[in-house]
PDB file of C-alpha atoms in Angstrom:
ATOM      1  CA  UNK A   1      -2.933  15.986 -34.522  1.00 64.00           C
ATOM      2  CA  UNK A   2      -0.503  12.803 -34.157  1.00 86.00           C
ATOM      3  CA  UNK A   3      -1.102  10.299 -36.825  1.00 93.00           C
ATOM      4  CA  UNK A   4      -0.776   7.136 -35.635  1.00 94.00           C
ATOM      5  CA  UNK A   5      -1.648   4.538 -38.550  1.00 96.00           C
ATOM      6  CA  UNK A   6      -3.419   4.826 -41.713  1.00 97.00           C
ATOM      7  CA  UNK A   7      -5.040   2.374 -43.754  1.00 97.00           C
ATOM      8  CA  UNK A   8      -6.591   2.151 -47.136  1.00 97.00           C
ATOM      9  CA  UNK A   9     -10.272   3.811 -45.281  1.00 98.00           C
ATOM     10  CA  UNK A  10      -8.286   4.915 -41.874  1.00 98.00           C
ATOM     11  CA  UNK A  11      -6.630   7.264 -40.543  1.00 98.00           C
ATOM     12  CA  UNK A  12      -5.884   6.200 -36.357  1.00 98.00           C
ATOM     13  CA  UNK A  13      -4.375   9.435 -34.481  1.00 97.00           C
ATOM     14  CA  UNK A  14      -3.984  10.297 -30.866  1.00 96.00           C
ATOM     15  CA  UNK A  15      -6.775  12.121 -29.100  1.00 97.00           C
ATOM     16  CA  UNK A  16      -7.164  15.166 -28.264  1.00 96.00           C
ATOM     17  CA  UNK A  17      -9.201  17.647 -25.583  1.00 96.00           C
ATOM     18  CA  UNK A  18     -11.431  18.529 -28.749  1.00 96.00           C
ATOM     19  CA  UNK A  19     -12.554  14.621 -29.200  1.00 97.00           C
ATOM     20  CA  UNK A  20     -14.635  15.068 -25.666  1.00 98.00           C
ATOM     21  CA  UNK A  21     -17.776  16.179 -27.640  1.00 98.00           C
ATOM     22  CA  UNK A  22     -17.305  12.663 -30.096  1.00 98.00           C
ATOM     23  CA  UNK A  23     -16.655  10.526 -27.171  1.00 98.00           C
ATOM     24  CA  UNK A  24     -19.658  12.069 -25.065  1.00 98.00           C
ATOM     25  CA  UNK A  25     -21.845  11.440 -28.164  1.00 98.00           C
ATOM     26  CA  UNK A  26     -20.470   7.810 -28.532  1.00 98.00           C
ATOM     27  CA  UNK A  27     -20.704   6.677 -25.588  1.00 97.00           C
ATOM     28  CA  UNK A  28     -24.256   8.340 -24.792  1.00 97.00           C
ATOM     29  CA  UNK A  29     -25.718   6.081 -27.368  1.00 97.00           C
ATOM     30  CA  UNK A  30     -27.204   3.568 -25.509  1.00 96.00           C
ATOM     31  CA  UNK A  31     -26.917   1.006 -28.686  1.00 96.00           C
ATOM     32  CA  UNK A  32     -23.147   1.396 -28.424  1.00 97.00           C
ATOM     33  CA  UNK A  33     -22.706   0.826 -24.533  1.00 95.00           C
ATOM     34  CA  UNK A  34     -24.995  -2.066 -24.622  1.00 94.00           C
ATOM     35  CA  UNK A  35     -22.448  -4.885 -23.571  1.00 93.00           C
ATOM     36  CA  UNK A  36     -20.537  -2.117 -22.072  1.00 92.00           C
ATOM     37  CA  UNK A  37     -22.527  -0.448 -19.193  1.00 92.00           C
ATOM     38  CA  UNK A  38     -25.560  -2.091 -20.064  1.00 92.00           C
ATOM     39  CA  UNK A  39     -26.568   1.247 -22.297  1.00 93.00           C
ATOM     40  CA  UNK A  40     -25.909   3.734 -19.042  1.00 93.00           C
ATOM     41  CA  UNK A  41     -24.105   6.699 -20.927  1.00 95.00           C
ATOM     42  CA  UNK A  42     -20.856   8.115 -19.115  1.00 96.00           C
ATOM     43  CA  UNK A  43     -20.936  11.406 -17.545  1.00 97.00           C
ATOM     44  CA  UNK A  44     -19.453  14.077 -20.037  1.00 97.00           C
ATOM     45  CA  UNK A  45     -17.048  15.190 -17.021  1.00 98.00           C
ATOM     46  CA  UNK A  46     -15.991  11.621 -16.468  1.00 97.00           C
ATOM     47  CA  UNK A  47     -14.852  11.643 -19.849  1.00 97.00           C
ATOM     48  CA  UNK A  48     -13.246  14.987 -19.543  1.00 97.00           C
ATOM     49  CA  UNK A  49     -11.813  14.918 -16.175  1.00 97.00           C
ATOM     50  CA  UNK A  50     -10.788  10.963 -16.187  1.00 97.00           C
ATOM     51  CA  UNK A  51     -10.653   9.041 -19.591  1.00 97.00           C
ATOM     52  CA  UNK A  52      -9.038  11.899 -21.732  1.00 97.00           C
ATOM     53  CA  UNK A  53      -6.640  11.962 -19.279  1.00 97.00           C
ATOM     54  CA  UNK A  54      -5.542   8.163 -19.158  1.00 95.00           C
ATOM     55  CA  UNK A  55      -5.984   8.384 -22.809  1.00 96.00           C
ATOM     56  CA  UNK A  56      -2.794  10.822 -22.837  1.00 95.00           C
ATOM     57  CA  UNK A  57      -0.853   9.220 -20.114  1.00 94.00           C
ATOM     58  CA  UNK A  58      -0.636   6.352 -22.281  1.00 91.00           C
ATOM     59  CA  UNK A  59       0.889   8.210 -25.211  1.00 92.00           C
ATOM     60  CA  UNK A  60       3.810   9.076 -22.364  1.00 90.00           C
ATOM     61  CA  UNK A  61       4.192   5.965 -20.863  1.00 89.00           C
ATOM     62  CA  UNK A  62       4.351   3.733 -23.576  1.00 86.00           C
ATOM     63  CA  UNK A  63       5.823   3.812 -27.108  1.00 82.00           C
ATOM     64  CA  UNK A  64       2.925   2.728 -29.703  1.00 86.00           C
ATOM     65  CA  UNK A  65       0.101   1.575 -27.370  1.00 94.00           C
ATOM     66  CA  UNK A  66      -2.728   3.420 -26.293  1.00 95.00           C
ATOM     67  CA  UNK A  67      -5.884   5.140 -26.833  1.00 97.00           C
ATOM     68  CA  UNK A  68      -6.390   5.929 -31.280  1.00 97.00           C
ATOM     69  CA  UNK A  69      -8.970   8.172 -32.700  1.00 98.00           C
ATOM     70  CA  UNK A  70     -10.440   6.045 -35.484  1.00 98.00           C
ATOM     71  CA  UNK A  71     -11.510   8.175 -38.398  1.00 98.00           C
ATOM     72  CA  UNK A  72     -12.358   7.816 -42.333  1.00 97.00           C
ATOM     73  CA  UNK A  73     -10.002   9.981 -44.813  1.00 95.00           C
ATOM     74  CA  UNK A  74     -12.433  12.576 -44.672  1.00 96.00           C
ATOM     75  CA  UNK A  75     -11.809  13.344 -41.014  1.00 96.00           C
ATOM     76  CA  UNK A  76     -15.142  12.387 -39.721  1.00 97.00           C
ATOM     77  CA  UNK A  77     -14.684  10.424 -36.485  1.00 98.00           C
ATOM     78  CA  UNK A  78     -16.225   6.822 -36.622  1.00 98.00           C
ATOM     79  CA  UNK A  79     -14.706   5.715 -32.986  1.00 98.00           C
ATOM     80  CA  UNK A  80     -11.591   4.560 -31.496  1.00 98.00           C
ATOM     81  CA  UNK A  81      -8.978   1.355 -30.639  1.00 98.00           C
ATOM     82  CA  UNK A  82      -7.143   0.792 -28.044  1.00 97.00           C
ATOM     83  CA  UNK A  83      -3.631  -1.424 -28.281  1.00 97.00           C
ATOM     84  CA  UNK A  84      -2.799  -1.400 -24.968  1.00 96.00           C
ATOM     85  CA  UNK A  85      -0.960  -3.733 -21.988  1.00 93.00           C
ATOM     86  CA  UNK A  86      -2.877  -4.018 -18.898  1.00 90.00           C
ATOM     87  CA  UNK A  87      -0.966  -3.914 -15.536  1.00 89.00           C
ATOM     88  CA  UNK A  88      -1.428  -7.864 -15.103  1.00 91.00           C
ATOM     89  CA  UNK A  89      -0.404  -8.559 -18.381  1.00 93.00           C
ATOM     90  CA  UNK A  90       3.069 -10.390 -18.874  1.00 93.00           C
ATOM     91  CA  UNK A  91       5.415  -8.256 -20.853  1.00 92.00           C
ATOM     92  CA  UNK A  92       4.546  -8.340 -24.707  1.00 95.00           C
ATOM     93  CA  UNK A  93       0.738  -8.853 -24.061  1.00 97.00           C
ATOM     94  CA  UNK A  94      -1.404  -6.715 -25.189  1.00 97.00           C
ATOM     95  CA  UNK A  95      -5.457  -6.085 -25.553  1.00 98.00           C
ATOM     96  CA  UNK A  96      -7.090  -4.913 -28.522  1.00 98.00           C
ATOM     97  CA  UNK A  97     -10.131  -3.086 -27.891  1.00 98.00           C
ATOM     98  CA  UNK A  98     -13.007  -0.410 -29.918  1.00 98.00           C
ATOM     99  CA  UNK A  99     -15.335   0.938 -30.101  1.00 98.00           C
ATOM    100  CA  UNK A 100     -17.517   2.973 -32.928  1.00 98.00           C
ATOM    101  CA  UNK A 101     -20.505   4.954 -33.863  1.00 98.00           C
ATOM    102  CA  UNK A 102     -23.782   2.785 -34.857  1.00 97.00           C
ATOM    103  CA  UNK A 103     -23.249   4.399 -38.712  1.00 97.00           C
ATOM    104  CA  UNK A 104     -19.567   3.132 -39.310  1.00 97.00           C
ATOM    105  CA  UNK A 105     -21.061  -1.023 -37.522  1.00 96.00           C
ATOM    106  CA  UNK A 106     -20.703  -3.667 -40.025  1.00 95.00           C
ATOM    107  CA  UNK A 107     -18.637  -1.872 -42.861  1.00 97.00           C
ATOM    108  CA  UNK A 108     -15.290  -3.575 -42.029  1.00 97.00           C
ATOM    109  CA  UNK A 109     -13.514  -0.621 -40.327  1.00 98.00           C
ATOM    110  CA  UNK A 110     -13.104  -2.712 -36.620  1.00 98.00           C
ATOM    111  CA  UNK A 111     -11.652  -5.453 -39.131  1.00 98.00           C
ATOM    112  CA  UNK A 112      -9.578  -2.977 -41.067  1.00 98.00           C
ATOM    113  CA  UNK A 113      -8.136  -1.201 -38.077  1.00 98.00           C
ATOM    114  CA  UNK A 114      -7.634  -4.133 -36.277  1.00 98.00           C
ATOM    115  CA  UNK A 115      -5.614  -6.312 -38.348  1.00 98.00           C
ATOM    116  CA  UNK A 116      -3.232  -2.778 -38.926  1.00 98.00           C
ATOM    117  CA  UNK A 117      -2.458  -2.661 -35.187  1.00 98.00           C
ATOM    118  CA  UNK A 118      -2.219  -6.418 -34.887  1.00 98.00           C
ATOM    119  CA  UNK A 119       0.333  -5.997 -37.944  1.00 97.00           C
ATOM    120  CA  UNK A 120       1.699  -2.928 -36.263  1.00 97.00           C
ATOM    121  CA  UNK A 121       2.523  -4.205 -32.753  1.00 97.00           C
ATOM    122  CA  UNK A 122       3.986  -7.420 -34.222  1.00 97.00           C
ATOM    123  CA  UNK A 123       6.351  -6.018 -36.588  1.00 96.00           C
ATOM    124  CA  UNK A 124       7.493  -2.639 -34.838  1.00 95.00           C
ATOM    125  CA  UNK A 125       6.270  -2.929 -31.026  1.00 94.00           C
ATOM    126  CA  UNK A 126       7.672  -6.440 -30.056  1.00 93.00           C
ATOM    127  CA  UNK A 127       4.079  -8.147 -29.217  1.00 97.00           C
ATOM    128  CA  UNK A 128       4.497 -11.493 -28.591  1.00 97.00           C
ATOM    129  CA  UNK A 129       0.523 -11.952 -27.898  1.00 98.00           C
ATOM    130  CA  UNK A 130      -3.150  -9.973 -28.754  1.00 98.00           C
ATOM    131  CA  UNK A 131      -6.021 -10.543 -27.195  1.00 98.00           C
ATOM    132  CA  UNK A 132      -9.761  -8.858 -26.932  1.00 98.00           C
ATOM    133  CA  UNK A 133     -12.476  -9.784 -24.973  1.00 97.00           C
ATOM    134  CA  UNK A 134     -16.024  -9.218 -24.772  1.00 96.00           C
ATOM    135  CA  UNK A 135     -19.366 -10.633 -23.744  1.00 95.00           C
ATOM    136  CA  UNK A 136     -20.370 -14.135 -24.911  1.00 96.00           C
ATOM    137  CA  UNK A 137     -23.796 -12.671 -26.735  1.00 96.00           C
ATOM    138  CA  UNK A 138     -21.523  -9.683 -28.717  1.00 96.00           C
ATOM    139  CA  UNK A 139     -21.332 -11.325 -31.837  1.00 96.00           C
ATOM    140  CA  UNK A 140     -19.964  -7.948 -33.787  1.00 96.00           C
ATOM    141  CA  UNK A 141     -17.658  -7.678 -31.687  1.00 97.00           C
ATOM    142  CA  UNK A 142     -16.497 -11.228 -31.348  1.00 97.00           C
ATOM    143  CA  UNK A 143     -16.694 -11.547 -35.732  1.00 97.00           C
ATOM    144  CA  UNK A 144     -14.340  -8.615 -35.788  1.00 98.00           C
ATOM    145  CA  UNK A 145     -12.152 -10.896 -33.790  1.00 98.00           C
ATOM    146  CA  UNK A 146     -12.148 -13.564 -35.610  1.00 98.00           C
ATOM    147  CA  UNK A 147     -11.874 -11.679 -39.220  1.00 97.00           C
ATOM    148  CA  UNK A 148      -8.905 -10.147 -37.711  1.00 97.00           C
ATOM    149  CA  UNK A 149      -7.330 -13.277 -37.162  1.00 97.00           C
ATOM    150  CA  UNK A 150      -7.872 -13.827 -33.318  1.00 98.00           C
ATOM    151  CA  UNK A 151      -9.230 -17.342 -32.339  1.00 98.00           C
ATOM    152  CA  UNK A 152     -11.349 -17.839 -29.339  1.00 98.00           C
ATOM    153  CA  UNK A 153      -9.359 -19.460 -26.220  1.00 98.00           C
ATOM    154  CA  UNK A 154     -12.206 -19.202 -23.291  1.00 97.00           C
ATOM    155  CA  UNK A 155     -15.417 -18.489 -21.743  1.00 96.00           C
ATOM    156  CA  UNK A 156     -15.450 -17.174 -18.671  1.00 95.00           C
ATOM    157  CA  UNK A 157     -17.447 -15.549 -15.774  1.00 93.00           C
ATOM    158  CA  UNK A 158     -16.572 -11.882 -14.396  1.00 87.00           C
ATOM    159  CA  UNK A 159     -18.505  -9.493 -12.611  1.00 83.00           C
ATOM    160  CA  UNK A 160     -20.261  -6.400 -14.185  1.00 76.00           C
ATOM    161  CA  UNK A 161     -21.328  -3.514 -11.984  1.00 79.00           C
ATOM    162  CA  UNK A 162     -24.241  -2.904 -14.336  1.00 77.00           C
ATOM    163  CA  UNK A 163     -26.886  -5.590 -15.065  1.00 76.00           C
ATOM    164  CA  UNK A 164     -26.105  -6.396 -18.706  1.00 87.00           C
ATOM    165  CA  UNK A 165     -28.390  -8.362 -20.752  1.00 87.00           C
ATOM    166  CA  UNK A 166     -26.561 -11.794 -21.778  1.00 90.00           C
ATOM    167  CA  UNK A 167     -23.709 -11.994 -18.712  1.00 90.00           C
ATOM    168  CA  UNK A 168     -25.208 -15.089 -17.440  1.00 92.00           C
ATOM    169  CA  UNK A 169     -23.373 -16.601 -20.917  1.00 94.00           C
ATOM    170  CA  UNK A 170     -19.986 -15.340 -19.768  1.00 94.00           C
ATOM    171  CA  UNK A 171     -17.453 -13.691 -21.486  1.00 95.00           C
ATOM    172  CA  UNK A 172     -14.923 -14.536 -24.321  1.00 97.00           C
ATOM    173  CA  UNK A 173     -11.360 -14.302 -25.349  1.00 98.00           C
ATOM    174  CA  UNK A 174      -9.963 -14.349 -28.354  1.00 98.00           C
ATOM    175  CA  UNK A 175      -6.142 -14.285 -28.520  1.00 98.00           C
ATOM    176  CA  UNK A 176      -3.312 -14.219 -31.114  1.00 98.00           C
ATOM    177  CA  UNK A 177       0.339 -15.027 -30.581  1.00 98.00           C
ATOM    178  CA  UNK A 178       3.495 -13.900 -32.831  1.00 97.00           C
ATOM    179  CA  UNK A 179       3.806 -17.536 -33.822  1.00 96.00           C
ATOM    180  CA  UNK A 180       0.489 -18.119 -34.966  1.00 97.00           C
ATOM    181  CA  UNK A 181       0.427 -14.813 -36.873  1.00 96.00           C
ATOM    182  CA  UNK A 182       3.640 -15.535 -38.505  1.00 96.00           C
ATOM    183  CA  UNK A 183       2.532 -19.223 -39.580  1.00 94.00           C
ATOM    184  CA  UNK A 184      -0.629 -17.261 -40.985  1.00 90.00           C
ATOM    185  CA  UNK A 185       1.804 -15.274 -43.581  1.00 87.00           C
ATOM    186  CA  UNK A 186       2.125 -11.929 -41.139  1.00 82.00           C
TER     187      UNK A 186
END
């Protein structure tokens, strides 16, 4: 297995064909898909036979962004991030993104993990902006944001192809640019 980043509780590595059964589990938890799918799990072979494979492709097509296997020094797997640039991002954008097991919520690991890639991408990738987004009523999510230094930039309105409780509110963005993180000490 590729390690990717570790840090002080981390270790992020690249996935592999054996991760199916942790990513099946993970996202068949209906607490973790909540703002995702609206708690609808996903299909073990769409996991097999479409996001492992993306997951890889990324790890050809671009140096340093892509799917990571989040797990503690022990080697149990507590989730993933993704680091990524979407195809209508400008050219040093990227999205930050996770996504973890109910027991490893509100112990600081999407905080920990995220302020390492943020770190990462900034000082060895050339990112010149992060940004995450997720539903207005996520408040995890949107307090890992802001502990890992993102500030919010907008609300706005998309649409979900599952009824999700809360999308009436919108979504949110939270962004952080190379300036800003370098004025903050980075």
């Amino acid at each position: 297995m590729t390690t990717f980043l570790e840090t002080e509780r981390l270790v992020l590595r690249r996935f592999t064909e054996s991760d199916a059964d942790h990513l099946v589990a993970l996202d068949g938890d209906p607490d973790v898909t909540r703002y995702i799918t609206g708690g609808v799990a996903t299909p073990r072979a769409e996991i097999v036979e479409d996001y492992l494979p993306a997951y890889f492709a990324y790890y050809e097509r671009f140096a340093g962004f892509g799917f990571w296997v989040a797990e503690d020094r022990a080697g149990t797997f507590l989730g993933w991030f993704h680091f990524r640039p979407q195809p209508h991002d400008p050219p040093g954008h990227v999205e930050l993104g996770y996504r973890f097991v109910k027991a490893a919520w509100g112990l600081g690991y999407g905080t920990e993990g995220s302020k390492a890639l943020i770190d990462k991408g900034f000082r060895e990738f050339g990112v010149e902006r992060v940004y995450a987004e997720t539903m207005v009523v996520n408040t995890g999510s949107r307090r890992v944001m802001e502990k890992a230094g993102l500030r919010q930039i907008r609300i706005f309105h998309q649409d979900w192809p599952y009824p999700i409780e809360g999308r009436e509110h919108g979504d949110v963005e939270y962004a952080l640019t190379r300036q800003e993180w370098e004025a903050a000490g980075g």
